[in-house]
mmCIF file of C-alpha atoms in Angstrom:
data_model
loop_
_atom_site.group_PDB
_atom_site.id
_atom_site.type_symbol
_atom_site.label_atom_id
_atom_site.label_comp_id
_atom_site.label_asym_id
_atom_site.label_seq_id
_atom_site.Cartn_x
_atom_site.Cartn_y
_atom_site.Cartn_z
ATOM 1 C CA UNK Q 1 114.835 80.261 79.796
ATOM 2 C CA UNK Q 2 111.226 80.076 78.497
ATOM 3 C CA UNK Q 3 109.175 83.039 79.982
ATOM 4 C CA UNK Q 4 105.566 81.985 81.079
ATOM 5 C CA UNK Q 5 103.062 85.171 79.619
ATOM 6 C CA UNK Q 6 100.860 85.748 82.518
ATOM 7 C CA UNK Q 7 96.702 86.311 81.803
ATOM 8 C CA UNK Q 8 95.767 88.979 84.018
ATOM 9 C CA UNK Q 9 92.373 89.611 82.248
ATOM 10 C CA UNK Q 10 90.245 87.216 80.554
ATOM 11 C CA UNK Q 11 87.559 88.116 77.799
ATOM 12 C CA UNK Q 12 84.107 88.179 79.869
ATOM 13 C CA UNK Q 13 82.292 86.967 76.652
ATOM 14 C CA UNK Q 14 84.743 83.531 77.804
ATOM 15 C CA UNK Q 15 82.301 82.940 80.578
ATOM 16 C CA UNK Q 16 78.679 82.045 79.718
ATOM 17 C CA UNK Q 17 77.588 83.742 83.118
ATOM 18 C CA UNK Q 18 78.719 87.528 82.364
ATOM 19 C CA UNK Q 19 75.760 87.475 79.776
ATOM 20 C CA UNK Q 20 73.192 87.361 82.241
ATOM 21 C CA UNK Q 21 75.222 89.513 84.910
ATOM 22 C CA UNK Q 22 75.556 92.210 82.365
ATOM 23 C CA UNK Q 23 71.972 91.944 81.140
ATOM 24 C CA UNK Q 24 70.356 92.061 84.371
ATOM 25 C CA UNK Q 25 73.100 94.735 86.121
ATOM 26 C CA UNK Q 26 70.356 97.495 86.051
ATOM 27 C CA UNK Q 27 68.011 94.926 88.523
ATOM 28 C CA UNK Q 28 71.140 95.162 90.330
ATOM 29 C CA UNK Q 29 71.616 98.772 90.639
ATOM 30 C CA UNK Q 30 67.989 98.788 92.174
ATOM 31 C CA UNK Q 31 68.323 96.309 94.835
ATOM 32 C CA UNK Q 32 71.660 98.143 95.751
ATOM 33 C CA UNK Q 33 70.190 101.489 95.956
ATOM 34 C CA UNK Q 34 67.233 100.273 98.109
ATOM 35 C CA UNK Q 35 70.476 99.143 101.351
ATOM 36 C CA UNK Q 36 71.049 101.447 103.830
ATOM 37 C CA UNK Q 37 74.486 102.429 104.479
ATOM 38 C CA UNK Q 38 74.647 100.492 107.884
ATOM 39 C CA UNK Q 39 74.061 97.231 105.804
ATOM 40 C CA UNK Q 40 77.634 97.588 104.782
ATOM 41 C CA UNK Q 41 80.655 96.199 106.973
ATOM 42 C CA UNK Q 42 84.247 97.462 106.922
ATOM 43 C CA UNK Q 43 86.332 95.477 105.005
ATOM 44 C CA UNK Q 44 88.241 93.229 108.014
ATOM 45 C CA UNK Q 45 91.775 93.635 106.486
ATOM 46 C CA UNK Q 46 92.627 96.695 107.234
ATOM 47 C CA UNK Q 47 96.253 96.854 106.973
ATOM 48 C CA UNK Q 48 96.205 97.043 103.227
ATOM 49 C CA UNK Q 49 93.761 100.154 102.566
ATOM 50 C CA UNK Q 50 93.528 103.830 104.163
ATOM 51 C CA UNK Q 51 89.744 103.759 104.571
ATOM 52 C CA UNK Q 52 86.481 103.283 103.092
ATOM 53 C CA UNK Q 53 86.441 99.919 101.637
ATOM 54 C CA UNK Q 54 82.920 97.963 103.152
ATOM 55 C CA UNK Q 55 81.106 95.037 101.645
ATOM 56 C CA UNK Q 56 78.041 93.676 101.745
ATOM 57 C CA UNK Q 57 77.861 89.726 101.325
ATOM 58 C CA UNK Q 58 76.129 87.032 99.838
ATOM 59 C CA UNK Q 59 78.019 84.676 100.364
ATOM 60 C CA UNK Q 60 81.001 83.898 101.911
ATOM 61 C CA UNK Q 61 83.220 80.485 100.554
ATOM 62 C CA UNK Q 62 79.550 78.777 99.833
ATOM 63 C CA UNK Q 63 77.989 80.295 103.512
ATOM 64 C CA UNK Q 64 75.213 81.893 102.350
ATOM 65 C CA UNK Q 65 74.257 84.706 104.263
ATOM 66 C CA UNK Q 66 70.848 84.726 104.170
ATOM 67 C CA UNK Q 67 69.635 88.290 105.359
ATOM 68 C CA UNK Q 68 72.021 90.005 102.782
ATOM 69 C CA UNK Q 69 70.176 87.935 100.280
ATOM 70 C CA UNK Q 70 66.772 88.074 101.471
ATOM 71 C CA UNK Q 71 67.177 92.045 101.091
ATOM 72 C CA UNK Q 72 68.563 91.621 97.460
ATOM 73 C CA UNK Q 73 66.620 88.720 95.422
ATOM 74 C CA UNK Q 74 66.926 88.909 92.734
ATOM 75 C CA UNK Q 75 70.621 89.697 92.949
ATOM 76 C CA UNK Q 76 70.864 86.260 95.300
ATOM 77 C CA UNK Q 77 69.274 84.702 91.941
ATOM 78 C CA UNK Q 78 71.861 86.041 89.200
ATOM 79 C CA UNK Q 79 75.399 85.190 91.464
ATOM 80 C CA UNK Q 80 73.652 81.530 92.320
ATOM 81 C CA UNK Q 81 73.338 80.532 88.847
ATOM 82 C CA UNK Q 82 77.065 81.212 88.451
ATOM 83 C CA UNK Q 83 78.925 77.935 87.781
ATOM 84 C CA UNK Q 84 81.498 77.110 91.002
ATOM 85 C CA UNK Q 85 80.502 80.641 92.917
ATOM 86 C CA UNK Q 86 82.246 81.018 95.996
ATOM 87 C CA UNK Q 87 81.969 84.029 96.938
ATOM 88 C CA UNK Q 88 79.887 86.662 96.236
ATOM 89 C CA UNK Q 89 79.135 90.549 97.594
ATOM 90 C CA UNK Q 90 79.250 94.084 97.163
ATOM 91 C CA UNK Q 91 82.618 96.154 97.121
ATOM 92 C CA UNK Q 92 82.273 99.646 98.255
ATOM 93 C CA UNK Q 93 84.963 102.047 97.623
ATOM 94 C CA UNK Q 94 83.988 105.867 99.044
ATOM 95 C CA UNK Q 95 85.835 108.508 97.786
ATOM 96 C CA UNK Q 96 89.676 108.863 97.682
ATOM 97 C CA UNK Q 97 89.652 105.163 99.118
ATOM 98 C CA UNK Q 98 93.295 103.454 98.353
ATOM 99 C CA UNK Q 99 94.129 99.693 98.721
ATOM 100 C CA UNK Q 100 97.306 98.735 98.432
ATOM 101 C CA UNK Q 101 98.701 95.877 96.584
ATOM 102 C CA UNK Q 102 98.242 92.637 97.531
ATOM 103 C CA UNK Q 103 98.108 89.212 96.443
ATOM 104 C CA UNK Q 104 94.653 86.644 96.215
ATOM 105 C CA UNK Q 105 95.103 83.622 98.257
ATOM 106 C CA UNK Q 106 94.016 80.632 96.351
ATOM 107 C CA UNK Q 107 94.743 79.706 92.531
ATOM 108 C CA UNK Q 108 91.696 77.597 92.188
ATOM 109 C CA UNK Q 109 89.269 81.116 91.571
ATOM 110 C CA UNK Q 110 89.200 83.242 89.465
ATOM 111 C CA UNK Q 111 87.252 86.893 90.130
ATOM 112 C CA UNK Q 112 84.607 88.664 88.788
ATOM 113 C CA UNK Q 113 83.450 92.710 89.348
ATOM 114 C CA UNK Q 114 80.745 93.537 87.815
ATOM 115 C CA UNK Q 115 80.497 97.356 87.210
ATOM 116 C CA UNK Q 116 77.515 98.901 89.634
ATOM 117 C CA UNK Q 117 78.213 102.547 90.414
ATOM 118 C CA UNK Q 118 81.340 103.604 88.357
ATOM 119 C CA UNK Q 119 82.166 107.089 88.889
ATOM 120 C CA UNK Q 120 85.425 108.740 86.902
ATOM 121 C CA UNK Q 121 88.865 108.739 88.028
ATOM 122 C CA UNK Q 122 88.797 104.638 89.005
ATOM 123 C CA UNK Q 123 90.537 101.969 88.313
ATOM 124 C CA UNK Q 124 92.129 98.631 89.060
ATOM 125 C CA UNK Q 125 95.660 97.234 88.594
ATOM 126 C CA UNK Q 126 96.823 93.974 88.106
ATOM 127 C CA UNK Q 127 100.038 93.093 87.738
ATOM 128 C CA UNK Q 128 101.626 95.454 84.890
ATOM 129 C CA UNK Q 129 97.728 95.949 83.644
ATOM 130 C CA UNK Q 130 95.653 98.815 84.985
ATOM 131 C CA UNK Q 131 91.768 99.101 83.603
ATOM 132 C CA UNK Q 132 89.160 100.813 85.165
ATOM 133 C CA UNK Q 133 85.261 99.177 85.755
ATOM 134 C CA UNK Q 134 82.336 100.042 83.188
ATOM 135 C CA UNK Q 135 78.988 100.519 84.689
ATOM 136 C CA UNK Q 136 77.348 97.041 83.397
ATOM 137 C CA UNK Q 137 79.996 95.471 82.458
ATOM 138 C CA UNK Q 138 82.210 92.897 83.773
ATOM 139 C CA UNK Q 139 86.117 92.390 84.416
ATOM 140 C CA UNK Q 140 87.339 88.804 85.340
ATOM 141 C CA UNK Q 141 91.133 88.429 86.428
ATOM 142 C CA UNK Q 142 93.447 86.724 88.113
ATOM 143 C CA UNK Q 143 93.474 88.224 91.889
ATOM 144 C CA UNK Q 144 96.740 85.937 92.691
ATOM 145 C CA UNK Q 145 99.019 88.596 90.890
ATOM 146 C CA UNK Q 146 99.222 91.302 92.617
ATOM 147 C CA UNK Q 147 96.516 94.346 92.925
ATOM 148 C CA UNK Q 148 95.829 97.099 93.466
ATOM 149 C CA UNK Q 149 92.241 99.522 93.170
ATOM 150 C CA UNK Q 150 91.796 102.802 93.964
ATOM 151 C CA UNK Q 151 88.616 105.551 93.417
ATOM 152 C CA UNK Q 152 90.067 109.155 93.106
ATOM 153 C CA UNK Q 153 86.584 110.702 91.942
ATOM 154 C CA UNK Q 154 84.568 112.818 94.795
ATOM 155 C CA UNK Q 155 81.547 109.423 94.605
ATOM 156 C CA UNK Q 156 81.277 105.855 95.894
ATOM 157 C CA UNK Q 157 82.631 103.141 93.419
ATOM 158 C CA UNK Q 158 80.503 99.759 94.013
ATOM 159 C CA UNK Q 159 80.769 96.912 92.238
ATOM 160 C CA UNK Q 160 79.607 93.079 92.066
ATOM 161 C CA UNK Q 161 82.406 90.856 93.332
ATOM 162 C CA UNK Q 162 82.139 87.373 92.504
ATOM 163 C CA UNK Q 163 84.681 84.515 92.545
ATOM 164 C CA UNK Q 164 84.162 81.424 90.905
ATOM 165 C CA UNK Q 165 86.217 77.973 90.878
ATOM 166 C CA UNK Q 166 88.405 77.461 87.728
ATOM 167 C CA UNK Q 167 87.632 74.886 85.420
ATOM 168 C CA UNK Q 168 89.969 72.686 86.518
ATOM 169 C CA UNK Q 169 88.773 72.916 89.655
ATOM 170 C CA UNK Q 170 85.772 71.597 91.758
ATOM 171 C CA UNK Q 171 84.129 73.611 94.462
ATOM 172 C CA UNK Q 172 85.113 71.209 96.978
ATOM 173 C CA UNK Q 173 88.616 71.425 96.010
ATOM 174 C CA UNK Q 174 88.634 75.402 95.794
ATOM 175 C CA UNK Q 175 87.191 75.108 99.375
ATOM 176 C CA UNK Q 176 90.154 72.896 100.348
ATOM 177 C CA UNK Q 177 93.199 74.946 98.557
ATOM 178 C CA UNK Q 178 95.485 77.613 99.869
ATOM 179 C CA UNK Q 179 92.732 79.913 100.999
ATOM 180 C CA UNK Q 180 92.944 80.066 104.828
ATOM 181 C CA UNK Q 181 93.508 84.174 104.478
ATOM 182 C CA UNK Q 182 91.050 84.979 102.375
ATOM 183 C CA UNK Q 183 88.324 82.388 103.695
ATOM 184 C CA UNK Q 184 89.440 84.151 107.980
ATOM 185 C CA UNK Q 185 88.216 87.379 106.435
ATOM 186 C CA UNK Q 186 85.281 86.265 104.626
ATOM 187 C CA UNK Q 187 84.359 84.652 107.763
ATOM 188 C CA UNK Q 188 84.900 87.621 110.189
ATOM 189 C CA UNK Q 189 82.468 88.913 107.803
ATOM 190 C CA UNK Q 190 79.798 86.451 108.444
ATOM 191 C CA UNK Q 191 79.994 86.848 112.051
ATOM 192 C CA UNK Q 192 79.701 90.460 111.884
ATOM 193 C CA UNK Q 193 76.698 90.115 109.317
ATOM 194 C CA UNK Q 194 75.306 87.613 112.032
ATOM 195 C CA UNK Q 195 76.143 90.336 115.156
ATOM 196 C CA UNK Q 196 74.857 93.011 113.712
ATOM 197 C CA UNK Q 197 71.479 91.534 113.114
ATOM 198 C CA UNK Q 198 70.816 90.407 116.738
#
């Protein structure tokens, strides 16, 4: 029986894109200090964590949500020059934050975090591979094998989330692939962007 090796990482330096994230993740940092914590939303699916996972969106399966990225601009900028971007937001861990595995929806994306606040004592795991997040760097992986994150330290973990369409794919067939979980709570997120700012 031939066994199929699984990529659960790729090299970042294998997407033209990280160069700019990474170069510009200070400019970042800034724009993400200056929200308020209301600006963040609870994560909607909350089956799979204990607490303290929020987000902030850009965009949401190519809605843009155009408050979040009024208040960050130059943020908006960087993830919109990102070939096939999807989706796009901060991920907020607090501390002692656990999310269980689970599995990405879709096979046409692959995802992005780009290291924002990285405290000790953090780390992801996909599949059999655990890593943890570098402040200004970037780790791009396969979310469709399972994961897992978790942030043990006594600060907030935020990074850059980002997914982008595959090469194979184009946007308009990422939008159209097995995604309907994912896209229901990107879209819960959007209306609760939109509520809030009535």
């Amino acid at each position: 029986m031939i066994q199929v090796n699984k990529i659960m990482f790729f090299l970042a330096n294998e997407f033209e894109f990280t160069t700019a994230l990474e170069a510009n993740w200070l400019t970042v940092r800034k724009e993400l200090e200056q929200l308020q914590p209301q600006n963040f939303i609870d994560w909607p699916e909350k089956n799979i964590y204990n607490q303290g996972w929020e987000v902030f969106g850009f965009y949401a399966f190519g809605q843009k949500i155009a408050e979040n990225c009024r208040l960050c601009p130059e943020t908006t900028k960087l993830v919109e020059g990102i070939p096939g971007m999807l989706t796009a937001g901060f991920s907020s861990l607090a501390p002692g934050t656990y999310i269980g595995p689970y599995f990405g929806a879709t096979q046409a994306v692959l995802r992005c975090h780009l290291g924002v606040m990285v405290p000790d004592s953090c780390a992801i795991r996909v599949d059999k591979e655990t890593r943890s997040w570098q402040e200004g760097k970037c780790l791009i992986f396969d979310d469709t094998l399972e994961h897992e994150a978790w942030n043990k330290s006594d600060k907030t973990r935020i990074i850059l989330l980002i997914d982008f369409t595959k090469s194979a794919f184009t946007i308009n067939e990422a939008l159209t692939s097995n995604q309907q979980i994912d896209e229901e709570y990107w879209l819960k997120i959007l209306l609760q962007t939109e509520s809030a700012s009535k």
